[in-house]
């Protein structure tokens, strides 16, 4: 679709048989023209098609139903219009044209489709049921206050606004180690009491031995008692100290345990892990909302639509659904500490009800008996208990364990979880840009189509069609209506209509597959060529091209096609896949073995299993141990890779009462309609402008006035009104229309000139654009003020249309001398010699009046000539003296001399416009001639001719590499129509706008003045319209097929419209508007005054045709040579 077209459909429902036909039309086609187009197009269309006659209408059935309907109804049912005001259009009534600046009231039949609220995805409903009560529309009236687009007007002019980008800061949660647990005093009870006991026993023994030799028995007894008491008291003290140390140890351990539990539970789990996880889940659900939210945002025309650009970090990142296996963005780490014999464990418990809903840990210190040699904890005792030193690792790498009865027990925080009652799961994201190929395994066809629908909608919602295009390879299907059902959601999407020109992006058979593969190969091979070029920015090409996503349900033997070499290959191990060609595949197959060799990720969509896995997986030793413990010998590494499970009701439960298919249908239609009028700044630019429409004085005339002498009178008035049409002040002429009105071009040096570049492919309308400007100048200025010199390097078609004008002082073509054996190089050399002579002549003429530029000369020349005209007229004495005084005030002797002198030798001077069509051909001729460089010569003339009244317009279709620095410096204005490559557009405009897929041909153009002081998009005039304004230009409609090539000649009003053809037979076709204007100008310059002289001066030719090689022997003067 081009940006001046809309894609609308006509749906037939007759006797429970249906058929939907889609048509590509210009958006400003009238309702009458559309109805006539459908009628006569169906009447003359006889395709070879496959249908089920019991359920589907044939084209002939559709024609009969349409004919019967329009003959018996004055109301048309139109579904999916903008706001619903025109859901039922009575063709007999009148309405205000909301898009007309003057808000005129017109017959509904004569309103344009856009004025009726009809946009891409609108649908005319033809039925035999007159009891239709539900006429669905795109937007409800309740949505009017939700967005300025629906509130302010009745169009959908959507602007992609600025976007704020958010990135979660990489964060690490550092867990402080628990520190050394308080140590218990070493030694047993015996170690405590043995020393005082041994000491006491020794002292008692010694005292007993001494007492045997002592005579004082009383003293001995008391000393013995003291000796016995001292060790006893020491033992008691030691026992007390041991008991106290044991109590202090237990208290220290308890405090250590409590502090670290509080630290982990409050600071780490509650305030960081749990809170951060909740915050991240909320953010992800806001940044990547669920499908139901996207549906609502589409209805409100959210600013998120088409907002992602290729430089954004989330470009082509889409959701597969919701999952509770999404890893957080933060990391959990701790200081490494070697505690080889540390046997303190912990256990993570689920949240307690009413206790802040946070998991918590308890530290388990082994009891005394567990320290006995050879003791091992039982499996039940150690269940889900981990060493405290491993807490950070377990927290970050585990989530839960599943018991024998299926119960889950939390062990860590590997995934984002929120235990709140109303908490949502985070979205599962997949990056399609750098995935290469996404493999999908599904045995359910409905699930496969729902999966495609889900991805296609998200891609279309977030990305503009300039950035993302979708191609669909569906399973083989011959029935047309079944095809329509499959592509119903996508058929209007600009994302599925702008990659190819005149070819469907939906494949249902081998033939259409071959055509699409051929087009894709052409596009990708061009990108490969650009990637391998030596251009400085070629390395970043993949970031700027349209990303192509191919959904493949049936590959149609792609391996046998040349295009197969572009299927993504696996990158080197450890390296990421680089999407350097802007191409991504989504293969949907029933078995894994049917997927291509390389898939960046694989999605499995079985009845019970919904999961995704990546090609590369990092396996921990714990994971490897599972493989080693596997009892089944058939267990492979595929069984232990990490999968991410997800759910998505819009994939697995779509079409149910809770999630009806109509949700996708209306959302896709809204996206289609929003985009098409969003394009732009270009939304209201007319699709066709005739030459007469640009001349306000002529456009006011009716056809009868135009065909008489009114046009002649207008031209004569323009030529004589030098005060208002002064070529020395401006050269402003209308060249087309933009969305606001007339687009003007002024090649005067003080405005858009003096020189200009024009570029455009064949058929883009560049010749029409330049001719429009040149004929506009000739209508506004007389041959005395403005002249043309035409160089036509493509056969003379351009120069033939204007070469007979009296303003034209020379034409040269690349074929001009062929009939006489004169080479094009010779003709071009003569042309350059003539042009250089004219430059020198102009320099001499300027010196005659002592001025330094052409405008000053022309104004002075007019004054001097006027002085001599008024000299004999006593009634104009004051004007005469005023002009003389102006000349004398200039104090230039050469000018004063002509006040009373002879002015017969004073030569007139005009502005001269040199047009070189296909100027890049001059490069080829330069290579054939060793003694002259045509481009350099013309560039030199452009540089020195700025003050001499010379204006050069260089025109070419292949502009790449042709603009050198000299040309770029000396050309102030550029007009760029549709060009073939982005590089050509960049050289002209600095942007790729003119190479966009949505850029129409046939006169659509951008005008750039300077470095951007003026940048407009407009439709140039069509000079080939008939001079009889009652004869309207042809209306054309393209039938958009479900698959394969479109039928571009479905309807042409000049060929198929029988009523219009009969009417036109009664009218005088005559000649085109351009030919008519040229004819009138020639007639005017042929007029004579009363004394027999020419009323208007005709300039002398600058470039003369060469003399003929052979002279006619009819001349008697040369007969004497016949005998020689």
PDB file of N, CA and C in Angstrom, residues 341-379:
ATOM      1  N   UNK A 341      34.449 -27.541  57.517  1.00  0.00           N
ATOM      2  CA  UNK A 341      33.789 -28.408  58.503  1.00  0.00           C
ATOM      3  C   UNK A 341      32.567 -27.729  59.121  1.00  0.00           C
ATOM      4  N   UNK A 342      32.108 -26.667  58.493  1.00  0.00           N
ATOM      5  CA  UNK A 342      30.977 -25.932  59.052  1.00  0.00           C
ATOM      6  C   UNK A 342      29.715 -26.734  58.794  1.00  0.00           C
ATOM      7  N   UNK A 343      29.040 -27.166  59.822  1.00  0.00           N
ATOM      8  CA  UNK A 343      27.889 -28.051  59.638  1.00  0.00           C
ATOM      9  C   UNK A 343      26.574 -27.413  60.046  1.00  0.00           C
ATOM     10  N   UNK A 344      26.548 -26.097  60.251  1.00  0.00           N
ATOM     11  CA  UNK A 344      25.293 -25.413  60.578  1.00  0.00           C
ATOM     12  C   UNK A 344      24.442 -25.313  59.316  1.00  0.00           C
ATOM     13  N   UNK A 345      23.201 -25.695  59.412  1.00  0.00           N
ATOM     14  CA  UNK A 345      22.299 -25.686  58.258  1.00  0.00           C
ATOM     15  C   UNK A 345      21.154 -24.701  58.487  1.00  0.00           C
ATOM     16  N   UNK A 346      20.420 -24.452  57.401  1.00  0.00           N
ATOM     17  CA  UNK A 346      19.241 -23.607  57.504  1.00  0.00           C
ATOM     18  C   UNK A 346      18.128 -24.220  56.683  1.00  0.00           C
ATOM     19  N   UNK A 347      16.941 -23.757  56.938  1.00  0.00           N
ATOM     20  CA  UNK A 347      15.770 -24.214  56.187  1.00  0.00           C
ATOM     21  C   UNK A 347      14.908 -22.996  55.862  1.00  0.00           C
ATOM     22  N   UNK A 348      14.473 -22.913  54.585  1.00  0.00           N
ATOM     23  CA  UNK A 348      13.624 -21.806  54.144  1.00  0.00           C
ATOM     24  C   UNK A 348      12.169 -22.238  54.228  1.00  0.00           C
ATOM     25  N   UNK A 349      11.366 -21.443  54.943  1.00  0.00           N
ATOM     26  CA  UNK A 349       9.958 -21.788  55.169  1.00  0.00           C
ATOM     27  C   UNK A 349       9.049 -20.886  54.335  1.00  0.00           C
ATOM     28  N   UNK A 350       7.895 -21.402  53.943  1.00  0.00           N
ATOM     29  CA  UNK A 350       6.937 -20.560  53.213  1.00  0.00           C
ATOM     30  C   UNK A 350       6.379 -19.466  54.108  1.00  0.00           C
ATOM     31  N   UNK A 351       5.771 -18.443  53.529  1.00  0.00           N
ATOM     32  CA  UNK A 351       5.247 -17.339  54.352  1.00  0.00           C
ATOM     33  C   UNK A 351       4.176 -17.806  55.321  1.00  0.00           C
ATOM     34  N   UNK A 352       4.185 -17.194  56.468  1.00  0.00           N
ATOM     35  CA  UNK A 352       3.122 -17.445  57.433  1.00  0.00           C
ATOM     36  C   UNK A 352       1.928 -16.558  57.129  1.00  0.00           C
ATOM     37  N   UNK A 353       0.783 -17.077  57.238  1.00  0.00           N
ATOM     38  CA  UNK A 353      -0.406 -16.294  56.964  1.00  0.00           C
ATOM     39  C   UNK A 353      -0.502 -15.132  57.946  1.00  0.00           C
ATOM     40  N   UNK A 354      -0.713 -13.953  57.379  1.00  0.00           N
ATOM     41  CA  UNK A 354      -0.824 -12.765  58.205  1.00  0.00           C
ATOM     42  C   UNK A 354       0.496 -12.248  58.706  1.00  0.00           C
ATOM     43  N   UNK A 355       1.600 -12.771  58.181  1.00  0.00           N
ATOM     44  CA  UNK A 355       2.925 -12.357  58.642  1.00  0.00           C
ATOM     45  C   UNK A 355       3.706 -11.741  57.474  1.00  0.00           C
ATOM     46  N   UNK A 356       3.193 -10.706  56.906  1.00  0.00           N
ATOM     47  CA  UNK A 356       3.864  -9.962  55.844  1.00  0.00           C
ATOM     48  C   UNK A 356       4.079 -10.779  54.571  1.00  0.00           C
ATOM     49  N   UNK A 357       3.606 -12.024  54.590  1.00  0.00           N
ATOM     50  CA  UNK A 357       3.657 -12.865  53.399  1.00  0.00           C
ATOM     51  C   UNK A 357       5.057 -12.947  52.812  1.00  0.00           C
ATOM     52  N   UNK A 358       6.033 -13.173  53.669  1.00  0.00           N
ATOM     53  CA  UNK A 358       7.416 -13.312  53.219  1.00  0.00           C
ATOM     54  C   UNK A 358       7.962 -14.657  53.694  1.00  0.00           C
ATOM     55  N   UNK A 359       8.690 -15.350  52.850  1.00  0.00           N
ATOM     56  CA  UNK A 359       9.376 -16.559  53.314  1.00  0.00           C
ATOM     57  C   UNK A 359      10.408 -16.185  54.382  1.00  0.00           C
ATOM     58  N   UNK A 360      10.801 -17.131  55.165  1.00  0.00           N
ATOM     59  CA  UNK A 360      11.765 -16.856  56.219  1.00  0.00           C
ATOM     60  C   UNK A 360      12.608 -18.099  56.449  1.00  0.00           C
ATOM     61  N   UNK A 361      13.772 -17.894  57.012  1.00  0.00           N
ATOM     62  CA  UNK A 361      14.651 -19.026  57.278  1.00  0.00           C
ATOM     63  C   UNK A 361      14.730 -19.270  58.775  1.00  0.00           C
ATOM     64  N   UNK A 362      15.081 -20.490  59.113  1.00  0.00           N
ATOM     65  CA  UNK A 362      15.477 -20.834  60.480  1.00  0.00           C
ATOM     66  C   UNK A 362      16.799 -21.573  60.391  1.00  0.00           C
ATOM     67  N   UNK A 363      17.696 -21.239  61.308  1.00  0.00           N
ATOM     68  CA  UNK A 363      19.014 -21.869  61.317  1.00  0.00           C
ATOM     69  C   UNK A 363      18.958 -23.105  62.200  1.00  0.00           C
ATOM     70  N   UNK A 364      19.431 -24.208  61.654  1.00  0.00           N
ATOM     71  CA  UNK A 364      19.399 -25.469  62.383  1.00  0.00           C
ATOM     72  C   UNK A 364      20.821 -25.825  62.816  1.00  0.00           C
ATOM     73  N   UNK A 365      21.048 -25.771  64.170  1.00  0.00           N
ATOM     74  CA  UNK A 365      22.363 -26.124  64.705  1.00  0.00           C
ATOM     75  C   UNK A 365      22.326 -27.584  65.145  1.00  0.00           C
ATOM     76  N   UNK A 366      23.242 -28.373  64.676  1.00  0.00           N
ATOM     77  CA  UNK A 366      23.193 -29.807  65.001  1.00  0.00           C
ATOM     78  C   UNK A 366      23.196 -30.034  66.508  1.00  0.00           C
ATOM     79  N   UNK A 367      22.278 -30.898  67.006  1.00  0.00           N
ATOM     80  CA  UNK A 367      22.279 -31.220  68.444  1.00  0.00           C
ATOM     81  C   UNK A 367      23.511 -32.040  68.823  1.00  0.00           C
ATOM     82  N   UNK A 368      23.671 -32.205  70.136  1.00  0.00           N
ATOM     83  CA  UNK A 368      24.905 -32.787  70.666  1.00  0.00           C
ATOM     84  C   UNK A 368      25.153 -34.190  70.137  1.00  0.00           C
ATOM     85  N   UNK A 369      24.074 -34.990  70.087  1.00  0.00           N
ATOM     86  CA  UNK A 369      24.292 -36.384  69.726  1.00  0.00           C
ATOM     87  C   UNK A 369      24.711 -36.541  68.272  1.00  0.00           C
ATOM     88  N   UNK A 370      24.462 -35.510  67.452  1.00  0.00           N
ATOM     89  CA  UNK A 370      24.823 -35.619  66.052  1.00  0.00           C
ATOM     90  C   UNK A 370      26.316 -35.470  65.853  1.00  0.00           C
ATOM     91  N   UNK A 371      27.013 -35.064  66.903  1.00  0.00           N
ATOM     92  CA  UNK A 371      28.462 -34.896  66.784  1.00  0.00           C
ATOM     93  C   UNK A 371      29.214 -36.176  67.092  1.00  0.00           C
ATOM     94  N   UNK A 372      28.474 -37.179  67.507  1.00  0.00           N
ATOM     95  CA  UNK A 372      29.130 -38.435  67.829  1.00  0.00           C
ATOM     96  C   UNK A 372      29.755 -39.031  66.586  1.00  0.00           C
ATOM     97  N   UNK A 373      30.827 -39.627  66.747  1.00  0.00           N
ATOM     98  CA  UNK A 373      31.556 -40.184  65.623  1.00  0.00           C
ATOM     99  C   UNK A 373      30.726 -41.231  64.901  1.00  0.00           C
ATOM    100  N   UNK A 374      30.674 -41.067  63.579  1.00  0.00           N
ATOM    101  CA  UNK A 374      29.947 -42.029  62.754  1.00  0.00           C
ATOM    102  C   UNK A 374      28.479 -41.740  62.613  1.00  0.00           C
ATOM    103  N   UNK A 375      27.960 -40.712  63.304  1.00  0.00           N
ATOM    104  CA  UNK A 375      26.531 -40.406  63.188  1.00  0.00           C
ATOM    105  C   UNK A 375      26.239 -39.643  61.903  1.00  0.00           C
ATOM    106  N   UNK A 376      25.201 -39.978  61.198  1.00  0.00           N
ATOM    107  CA  UNK A 376      24.730 -39.275  60.007  1.00  0.00           C
ATOM    108  C   UNK A 376      23.259 -38.967  60.160  1.00  0.00           C
ATOM    109  N   UNK A 377      22.884 -37.720  59.700  1.00  0.00           N
ATOM    110  CA  UNK A 377      21.477 -37.345  59.762  1.00  0.00           C
ATOM    111  C   UNK A 377      20.660 -38.197  58.810  1.00  0.00           C
ATOM    112  N   UNK A 378      19.415 -38.418  59.196  1.00  0.00           N
ATOM    113  CA  UNK A 378      18.532 -39.176  58.317  1.00  0.00           C
ATOM    114  C   UNK A 378      18.110 -38.296  57.157  1.00  0.00           C
ATOM    115  N   UNK A 379      17.600 -38.950  56.113  1.00  0.00           N
ATOM    116  CA  UNK A 379      17.137 -38.211  54.929  1.00  0.00           C
ATOM    117  C   UNK A 379      16.026 -37.259  55.294  1.00  0.00           C
TER     118      UNK A 379
END
